[in-house]
C-alpha atoms as one frame of an Amber mdcrd trajectory, in Angstrom:
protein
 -39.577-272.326  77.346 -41.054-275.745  77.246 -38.266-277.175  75.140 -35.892
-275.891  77.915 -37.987-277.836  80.851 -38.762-281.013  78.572 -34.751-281.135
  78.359 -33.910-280.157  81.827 -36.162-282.923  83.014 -34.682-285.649  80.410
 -31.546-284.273  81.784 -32.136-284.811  85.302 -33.314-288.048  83.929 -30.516
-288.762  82.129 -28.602-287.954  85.567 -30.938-290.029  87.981 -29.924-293.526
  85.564 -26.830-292.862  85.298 -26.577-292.489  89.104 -28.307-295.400  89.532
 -26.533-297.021  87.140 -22.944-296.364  88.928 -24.943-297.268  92.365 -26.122
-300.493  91.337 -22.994-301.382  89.265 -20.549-299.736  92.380 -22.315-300.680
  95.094 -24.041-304.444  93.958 -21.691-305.683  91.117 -18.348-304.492  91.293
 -18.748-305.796  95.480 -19.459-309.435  93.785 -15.940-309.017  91.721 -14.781
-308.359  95.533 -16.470-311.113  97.225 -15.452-313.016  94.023 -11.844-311.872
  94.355 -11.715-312.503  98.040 -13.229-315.844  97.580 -10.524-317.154  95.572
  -7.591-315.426  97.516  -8.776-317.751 100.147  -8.714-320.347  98.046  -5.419
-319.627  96.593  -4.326-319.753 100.475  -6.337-323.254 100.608  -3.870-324.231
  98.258  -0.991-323.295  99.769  -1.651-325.151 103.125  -2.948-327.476 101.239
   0.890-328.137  98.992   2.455-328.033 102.644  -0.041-330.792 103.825   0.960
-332.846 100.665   4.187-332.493 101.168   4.221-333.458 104.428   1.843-336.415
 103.500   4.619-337.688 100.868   7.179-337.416 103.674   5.013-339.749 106.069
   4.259-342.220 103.135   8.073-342.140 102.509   8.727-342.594 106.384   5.380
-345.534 106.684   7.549-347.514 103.826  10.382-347.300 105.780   9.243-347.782
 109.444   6.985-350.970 107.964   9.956-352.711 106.978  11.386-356.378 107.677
  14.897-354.858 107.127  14.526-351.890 109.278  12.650-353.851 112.132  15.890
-356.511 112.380  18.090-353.279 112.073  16.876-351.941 115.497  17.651-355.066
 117.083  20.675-356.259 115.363  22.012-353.100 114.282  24.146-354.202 111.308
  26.241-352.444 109.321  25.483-353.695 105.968  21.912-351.998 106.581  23.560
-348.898 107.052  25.891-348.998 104.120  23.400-349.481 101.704  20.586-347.835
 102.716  21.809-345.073 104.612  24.549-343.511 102.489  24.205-339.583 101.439
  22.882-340.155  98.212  20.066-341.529 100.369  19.597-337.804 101.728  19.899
-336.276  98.701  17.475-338.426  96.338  14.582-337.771  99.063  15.775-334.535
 100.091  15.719-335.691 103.682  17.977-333.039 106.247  17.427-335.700 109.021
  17.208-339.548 109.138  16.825-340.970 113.340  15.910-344.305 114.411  15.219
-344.297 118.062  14.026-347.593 120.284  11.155-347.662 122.549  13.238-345.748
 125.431  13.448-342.543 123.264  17.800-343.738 122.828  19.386-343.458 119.493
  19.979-346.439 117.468  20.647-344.844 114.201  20.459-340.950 113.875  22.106
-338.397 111.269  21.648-334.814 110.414  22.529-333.138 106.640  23.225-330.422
 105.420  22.078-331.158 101.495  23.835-327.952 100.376  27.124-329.295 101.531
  26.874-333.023 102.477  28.298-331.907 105.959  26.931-333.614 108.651  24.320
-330.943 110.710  23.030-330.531 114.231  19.114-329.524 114.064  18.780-328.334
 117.653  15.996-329.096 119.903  16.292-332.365 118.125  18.893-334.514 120.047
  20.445-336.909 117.809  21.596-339.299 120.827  18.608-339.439 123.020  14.776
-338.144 122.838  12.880-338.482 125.959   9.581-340.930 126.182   7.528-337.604
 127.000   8.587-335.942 123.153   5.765-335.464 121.068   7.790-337.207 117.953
   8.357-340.875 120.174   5.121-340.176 122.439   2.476-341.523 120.322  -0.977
-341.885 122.272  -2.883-343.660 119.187  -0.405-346.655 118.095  -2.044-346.555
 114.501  -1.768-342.902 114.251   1.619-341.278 113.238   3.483-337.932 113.791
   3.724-335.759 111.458   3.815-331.705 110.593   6.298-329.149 111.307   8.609
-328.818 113.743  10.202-325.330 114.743  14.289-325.654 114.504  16.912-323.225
 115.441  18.019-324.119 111.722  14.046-323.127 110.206  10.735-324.912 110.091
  11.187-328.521 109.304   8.943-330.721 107.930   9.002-333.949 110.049   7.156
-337.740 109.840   7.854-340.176 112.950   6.323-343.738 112.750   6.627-346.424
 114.689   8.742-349.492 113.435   7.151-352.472 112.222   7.458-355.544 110.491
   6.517-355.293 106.457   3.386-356.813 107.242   2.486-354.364 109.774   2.946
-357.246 112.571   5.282-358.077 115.955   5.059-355.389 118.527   7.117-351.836
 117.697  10.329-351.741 117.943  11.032-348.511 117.734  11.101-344.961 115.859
  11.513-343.813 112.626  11.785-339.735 112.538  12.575-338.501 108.885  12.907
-334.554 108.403  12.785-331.777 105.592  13.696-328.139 105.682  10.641-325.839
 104.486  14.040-323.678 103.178  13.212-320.934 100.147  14.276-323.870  97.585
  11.166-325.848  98.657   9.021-322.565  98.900   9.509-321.688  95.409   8.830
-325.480  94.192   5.894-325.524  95.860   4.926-321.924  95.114   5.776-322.979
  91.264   3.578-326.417  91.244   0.543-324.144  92.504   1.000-320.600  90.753
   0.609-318.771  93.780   3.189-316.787  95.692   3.966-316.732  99.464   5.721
-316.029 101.827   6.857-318.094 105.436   7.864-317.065 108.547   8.227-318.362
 111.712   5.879-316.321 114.377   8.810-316.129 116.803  11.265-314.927 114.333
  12.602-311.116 114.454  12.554-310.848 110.925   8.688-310.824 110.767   7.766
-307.200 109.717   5.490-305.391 111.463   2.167-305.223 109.979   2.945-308.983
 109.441   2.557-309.728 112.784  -0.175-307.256 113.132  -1.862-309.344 110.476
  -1.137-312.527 112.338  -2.705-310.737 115.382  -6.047-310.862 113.375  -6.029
-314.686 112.827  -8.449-316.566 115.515 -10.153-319.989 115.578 -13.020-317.854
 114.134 -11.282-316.041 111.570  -8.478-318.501 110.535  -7.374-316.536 107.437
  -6.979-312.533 107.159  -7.396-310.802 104.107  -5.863-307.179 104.022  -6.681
-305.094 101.156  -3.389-303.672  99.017  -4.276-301.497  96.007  -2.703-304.231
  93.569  -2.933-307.883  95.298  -4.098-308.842  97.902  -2.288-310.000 101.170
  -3.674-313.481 102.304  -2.489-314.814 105.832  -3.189-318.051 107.524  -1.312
-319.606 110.629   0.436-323.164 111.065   0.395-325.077 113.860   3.010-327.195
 114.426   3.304-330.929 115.516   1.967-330.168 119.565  -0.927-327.696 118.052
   0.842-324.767 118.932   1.566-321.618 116.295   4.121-322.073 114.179   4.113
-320.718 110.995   2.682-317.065 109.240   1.973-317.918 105.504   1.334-314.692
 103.477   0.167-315.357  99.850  -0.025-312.508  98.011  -2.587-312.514  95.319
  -2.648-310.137  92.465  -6.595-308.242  92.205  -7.464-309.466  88.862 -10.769
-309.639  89.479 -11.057-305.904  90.986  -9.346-305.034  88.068 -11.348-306.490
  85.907 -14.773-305.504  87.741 -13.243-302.026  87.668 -12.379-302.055  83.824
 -16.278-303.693  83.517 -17.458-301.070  85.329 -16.093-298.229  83.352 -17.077
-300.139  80.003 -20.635-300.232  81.637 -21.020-297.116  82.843 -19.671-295.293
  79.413 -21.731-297.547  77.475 -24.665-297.227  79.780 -24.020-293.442  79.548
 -23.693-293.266  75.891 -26.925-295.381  75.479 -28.748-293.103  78.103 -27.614
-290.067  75.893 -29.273-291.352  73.098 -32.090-292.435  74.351 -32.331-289.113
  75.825 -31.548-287.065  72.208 -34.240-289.584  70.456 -36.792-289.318  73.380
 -36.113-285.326  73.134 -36.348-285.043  69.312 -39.421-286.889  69.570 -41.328
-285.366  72.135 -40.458-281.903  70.329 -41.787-282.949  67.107 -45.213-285.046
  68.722 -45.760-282.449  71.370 -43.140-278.829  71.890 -43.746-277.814  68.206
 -47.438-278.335  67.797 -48.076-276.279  71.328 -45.387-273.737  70.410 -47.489
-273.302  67.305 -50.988-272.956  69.383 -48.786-270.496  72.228 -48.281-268.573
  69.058 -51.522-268.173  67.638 -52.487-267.299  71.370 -50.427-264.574  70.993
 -50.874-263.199  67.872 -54.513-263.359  68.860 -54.058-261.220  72.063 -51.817
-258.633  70.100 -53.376-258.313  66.792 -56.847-259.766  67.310 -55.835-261.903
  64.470 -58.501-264.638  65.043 -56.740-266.994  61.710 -55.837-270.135  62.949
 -53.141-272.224  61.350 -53.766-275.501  61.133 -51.027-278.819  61.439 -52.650
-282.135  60.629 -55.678-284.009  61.620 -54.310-285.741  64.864 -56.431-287.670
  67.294 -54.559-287.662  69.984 -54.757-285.786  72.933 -52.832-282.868  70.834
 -55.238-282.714  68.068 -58.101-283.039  71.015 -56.418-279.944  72.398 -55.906
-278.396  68.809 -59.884-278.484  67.747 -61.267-277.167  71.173 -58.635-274.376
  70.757 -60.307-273.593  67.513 -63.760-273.866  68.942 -62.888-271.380  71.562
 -61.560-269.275  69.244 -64.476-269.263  67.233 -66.607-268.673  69.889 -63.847
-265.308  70.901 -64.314-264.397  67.591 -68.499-264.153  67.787 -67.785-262.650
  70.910 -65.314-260.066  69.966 -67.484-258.860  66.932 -70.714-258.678  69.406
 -68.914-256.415  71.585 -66.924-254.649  69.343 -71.003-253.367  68.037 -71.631
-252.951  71.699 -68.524-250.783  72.213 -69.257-248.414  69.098 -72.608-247.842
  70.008 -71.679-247.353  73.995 -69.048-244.846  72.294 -72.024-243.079  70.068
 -74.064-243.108  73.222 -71.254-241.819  74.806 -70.101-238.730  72.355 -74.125
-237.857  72.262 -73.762-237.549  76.313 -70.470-235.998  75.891 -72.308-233.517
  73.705 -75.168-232.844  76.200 -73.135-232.477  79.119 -70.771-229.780  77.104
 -74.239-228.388  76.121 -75.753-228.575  79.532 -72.618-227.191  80.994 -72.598
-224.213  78.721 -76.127-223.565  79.268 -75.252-224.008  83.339 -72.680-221.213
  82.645 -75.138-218.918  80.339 -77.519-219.688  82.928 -75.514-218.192  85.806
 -74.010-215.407  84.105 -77.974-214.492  83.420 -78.710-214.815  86.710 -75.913
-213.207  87.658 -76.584-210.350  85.579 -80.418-210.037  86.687 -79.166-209.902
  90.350 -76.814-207.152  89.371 -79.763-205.614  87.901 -81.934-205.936  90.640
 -79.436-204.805  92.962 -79.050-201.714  90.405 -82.752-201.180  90.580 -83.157
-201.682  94.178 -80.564-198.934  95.028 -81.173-196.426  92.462 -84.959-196.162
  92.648 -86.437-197.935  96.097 -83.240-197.216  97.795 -83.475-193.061  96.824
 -87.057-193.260  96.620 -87.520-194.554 100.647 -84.250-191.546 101.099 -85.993
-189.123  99.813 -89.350-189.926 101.416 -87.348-189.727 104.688 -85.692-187.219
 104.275 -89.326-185.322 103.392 -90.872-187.278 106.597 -88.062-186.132 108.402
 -88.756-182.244 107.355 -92.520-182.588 107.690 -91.517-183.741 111.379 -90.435
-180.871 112.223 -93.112-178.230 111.453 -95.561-178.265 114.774 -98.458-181.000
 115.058-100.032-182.681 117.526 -98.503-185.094 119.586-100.239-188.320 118.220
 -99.156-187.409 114.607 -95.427-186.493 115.883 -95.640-190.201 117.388 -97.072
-191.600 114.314 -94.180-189.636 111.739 -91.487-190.544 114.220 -92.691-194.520
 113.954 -93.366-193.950 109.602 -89.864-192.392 109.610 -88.303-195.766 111.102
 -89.661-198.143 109.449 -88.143-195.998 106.183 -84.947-195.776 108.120 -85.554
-200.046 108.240 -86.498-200.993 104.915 -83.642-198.457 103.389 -80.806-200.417
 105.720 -82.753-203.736 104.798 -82.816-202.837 100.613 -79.076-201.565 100.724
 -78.689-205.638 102.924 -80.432-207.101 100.100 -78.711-205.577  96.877 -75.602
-206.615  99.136 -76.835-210.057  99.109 -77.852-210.363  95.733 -75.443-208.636
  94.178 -72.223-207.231  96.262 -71.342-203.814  94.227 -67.787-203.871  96.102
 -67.429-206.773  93.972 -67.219-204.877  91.034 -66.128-201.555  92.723 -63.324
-202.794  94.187 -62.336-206.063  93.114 -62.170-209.991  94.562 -59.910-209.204
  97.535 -62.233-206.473  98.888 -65.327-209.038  98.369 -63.670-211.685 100.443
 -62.923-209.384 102.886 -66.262-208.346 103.432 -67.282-212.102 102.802 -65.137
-212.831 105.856 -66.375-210.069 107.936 -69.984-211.003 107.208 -69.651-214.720
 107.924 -67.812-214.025 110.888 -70.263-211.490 112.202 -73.650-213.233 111.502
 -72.214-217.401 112.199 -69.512-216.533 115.107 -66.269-218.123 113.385 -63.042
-216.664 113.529 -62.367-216.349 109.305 -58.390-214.963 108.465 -58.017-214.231
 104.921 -54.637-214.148 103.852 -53.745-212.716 100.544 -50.706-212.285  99.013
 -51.787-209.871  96.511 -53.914-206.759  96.855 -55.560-206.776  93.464 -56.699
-209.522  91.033 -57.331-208.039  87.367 -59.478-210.800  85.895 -62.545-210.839
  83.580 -65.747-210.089  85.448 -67.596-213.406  85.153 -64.176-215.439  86.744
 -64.351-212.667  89.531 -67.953-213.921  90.211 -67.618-217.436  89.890 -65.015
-217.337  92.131 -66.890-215.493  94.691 -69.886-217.315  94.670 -67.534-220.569
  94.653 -66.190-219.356  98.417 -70.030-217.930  99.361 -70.649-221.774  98.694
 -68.309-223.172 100.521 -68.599-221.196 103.584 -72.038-221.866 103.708 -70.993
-225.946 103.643 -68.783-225.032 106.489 -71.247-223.445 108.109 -74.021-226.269
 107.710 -71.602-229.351 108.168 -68.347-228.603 109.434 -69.024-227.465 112.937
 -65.754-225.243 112.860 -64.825-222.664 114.847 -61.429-221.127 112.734 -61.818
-220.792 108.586 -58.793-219.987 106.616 -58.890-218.153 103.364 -55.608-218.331
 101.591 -55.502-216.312  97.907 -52.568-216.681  95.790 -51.515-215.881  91.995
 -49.558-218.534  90.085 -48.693-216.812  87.003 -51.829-216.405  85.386 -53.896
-218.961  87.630 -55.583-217.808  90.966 -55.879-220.314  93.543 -58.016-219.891
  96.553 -57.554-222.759  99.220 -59.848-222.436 102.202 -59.524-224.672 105.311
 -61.216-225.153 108.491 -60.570-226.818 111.702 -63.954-228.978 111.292 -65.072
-232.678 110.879 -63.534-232.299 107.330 -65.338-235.483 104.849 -64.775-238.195
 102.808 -63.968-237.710  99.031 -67.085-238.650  96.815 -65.760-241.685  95.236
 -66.686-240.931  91.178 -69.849-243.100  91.015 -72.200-242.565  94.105 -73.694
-245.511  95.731 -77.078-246.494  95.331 -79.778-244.931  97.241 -77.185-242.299
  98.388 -77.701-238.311  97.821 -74.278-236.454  97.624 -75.322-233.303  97.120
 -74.892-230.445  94.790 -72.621-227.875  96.151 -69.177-229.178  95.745 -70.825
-230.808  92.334 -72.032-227.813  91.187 -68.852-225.902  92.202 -66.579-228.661
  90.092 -69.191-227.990  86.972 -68.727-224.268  87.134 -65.192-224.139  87.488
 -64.770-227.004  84.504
């Protein structure tokens, strides 16, 4: 039994780390692979607006060199064609990947402007850039800070375009402006997977007006605030980053969606397992040792005293087996075991004298009580017999004597005599007539003859009859049988048993109605007599101290036994 709780409570052990275990690894590490992983998605989506910035930053360097140059600054004003020729051909476009090349004056007008298709070399509107005319108000010719230049992207109805406009100086930055240089570049899937290549990361662009953006794209977009400037949402392999690009007024442009794969999750998840199984398998046997151990220091060793316990309350087998000198709290435990045992042992013996000599005291009592109860018995059948006697005696001599004197009074009376001696017979002759109905009372009383004239059920009868006459109850005897052939001394016992117990009626009961019921059960005769009384309390066995029972139901118990 104790190996069963020892191991259910290592097992709930067992269960309690490796809960907390999975709570702390769930719950504390594996969310730091998260933060981890989140962490670098917006990194990775740092990066990404961080390749578009550089790209745009190489445009405006390209566009500064240009713009700060002698032969561009005379070009505005003099506008010759050599310039053009050899600086402006479509290999031009193509070796910078430039889709639009404009050189505008001061008044916003065109002095120079082409757009390209690089794809096809054909010459390409980008509309809401005008190629003739811009006016002053534009954001790409409108620059408030002279020393600061345009640059960003710049929403077409041909894509987002990545655009640089500078104003036009002399080589050594000197001489007031002249004019504009605006240089463009399509953000088209070509660049997208350059710059998506030179970074290792993958995304996607769209423009926020555009139909094509799905749905819980723009949702996502709808998340992105001032506050929150990149959304995160949660896919069960990558992760989908989104940030939003302004263009070159400040306004929304651009949705960038990087999707990042979850290595981290996955490897906090594959971590976790590899800790928790580990953990687990450690925890097991930890547990097994721990278990092995504490069966061998402590389960065995009280098994072993549980058993001697045992054998001691069966058998009385007071040997005691002994396992080692320990001095621990076991061994401690082991040696006041064998003390008490000792001490049982002492114990036992001294009462097992006590108990044969209470059970010699006992047989000897036995043996007087059988004694004293056959001598009770002898004793009553004696008396019994000496009433019968004197009852005998009573009636045949006194009782005929006093007859017979009467009857000789009684003759003598009637002879003639004076009148005082008449008077004094007459008187003589009643007081015989007395004492011979008072003699035939008392050999009734000591000894009724009907009892052994005419059996029990007669003697009850009169019993009845007498009881009722002399005490005033009302006493029904019902018997179901008319004769009772028993020995003679059970046919007086049992009368003097119901004499007795009328009489306690009589002196205790206060009842007005007795009940007599006789009945034969094979060879048993049961007499049950009841009364409408106070009735009593059982004796308990042992009377209490200072407390006199009585002797009539006692003495009625002994003579029946």
């Amino acid at each position: 039994m104790m190996s069963k709780k020892i191991l259910g409570i290592l097992l709930l052990l067992m269960a309690a780390m490796s809960t907390m275990d999975f709570a702390i690894h769930r719950w504390i590490i594996y969310p730091q692979f998260i933060n981890m992983e989140r962490a670098q998605a917006e990194k990775d989506m740092a990066r990404c607006v961080a390749a578009l910035n550089a790209e745009i930053g190489t445009l405006d360097a390209f566009v500064h060199d240009w713009a700060d140059w002698d032969d561009t600054y005379r070009f505005v004003t003099e506008k010759n064609k050599a310039f053009i020729d050899s600086n402006l051909g479509l290999q031009t476009f193509i070796d910078n990947r430039l889709n639009l090349f404009a050189i505008y004056d001061l008044s916003g007008n065109k002095v120079w402007s082409k757009g390209v298709d690089l794809t096809t070399g054909e010459p390409l509107n980008i509309s809401p850039i005008s190629l003739e005319a811009l006016p002053v108000s534009h954001p790409l010719i409108n620059h408030t800070n002279a020393d600061k230049p345009v640059h960003g992207v710049f929403l077409t109805d041909k894509g987002p375009l990545l655009i640089a406009s500078r104003k036009i100086h002399t080589s050594e930055h000197l001489g007031p402006a002249k004019g504009f240089l605006v240089m463009g570049r399509f953000l088209d899937e070509k660049l997208n997977k350059q710059l998506a290549a030179r970074i290792q990361v993958d995304y996607q662009l769209w423009e926020l007006t555009s139909e094509n953006l799905p749905l819980k794209d723009r949702e996502a977009a709808q998340r992105i605030s001032s506050q929150s400037p990149v959304y995160i949402h949660e896919e069960s392999s990558f992760l989908a980053v989104y940030t939003i690009i302004a263009d070159i007024s400040g306004n929304d442009a651009l949705l960038i969606r990087a999707n990042i794969s979850r290595e981290f999750s996955a490897r906090g998840l594959v971590a976790l397992r590899y800790a928790i199984v580990s953990d687990a398998i450690i925890t097991v046997i930890i547990i097994t040792v721990l278990f092995f151990l504490l069966q061998r220091a402590v389960v065995h060793p009280l098994s072993l005293l549980t058993k001697q316990a045992g054998v001691l309350e069966e058998n009385g087998d007071f040997s005691i087996e002994r396992f080692g000198d320990r001095k621990d709290e076991i061994g401690v435990l082991y040696r006041e075991f064998e003390r008490m045992v000792r001490r049982l042992q002492k114990t036992h013996q001294g009462l097992r004298k006590k108990i044969d000599e209470l059970r010699r005291s006992q047989e000897i009592l036995s043996s007087y009580h059988s004694k004293l109860r056959q001598l009770s018995s002898k004793l009553l059948l004696v008396e019994e017999d000496e009433r019968r006697r004197i009852a005998i005696d009573l009636h045949d001599r006194i009782g005929q004597s006093l007859t017979v004197s009467k009857m000789w009074l009684d003759a003598l009376s009637a002879r003639p005599m004076e009148n005082e001696t008449a008077i004094k017979i007459k008187n003589i002759s009643k007081l015989l007539e007395k004492t011979i109905t008072d003699t035939r009372l008392l050999t009734f009383e000591l000894s009724p003859p009907i009892l052994y004239e005419f059996g029990l059920v007669a003697a009850l009868e009169w019993l009845s009859e007498k009881f009722s006459r002399e005490h005033r109850l009302q006493i029904r005897l019902y018997s179901k049988v008319d004769t009772l052939p028993m020995d003679t001394h059970i046919r007086v016992l049992l009368f003097q048993a119901t004499r007795e117990l009328l009489f306690n009626i009589v002196k205790h009961a206060h009842a007005k109605i007795v009940k007599i019921h006789v009945e034969r059960e094979g060879l048993d005769v049961k007499i049950a007599i009841e009364d409408d009384g106070v009735g009593f309390d059982t004796p308990p066995a042992t009377p209490a101290a200072g407390k006199d029972p009585g002797f009539g139901i006692f003495s009625i118990k002994e003579r029946l036994q």
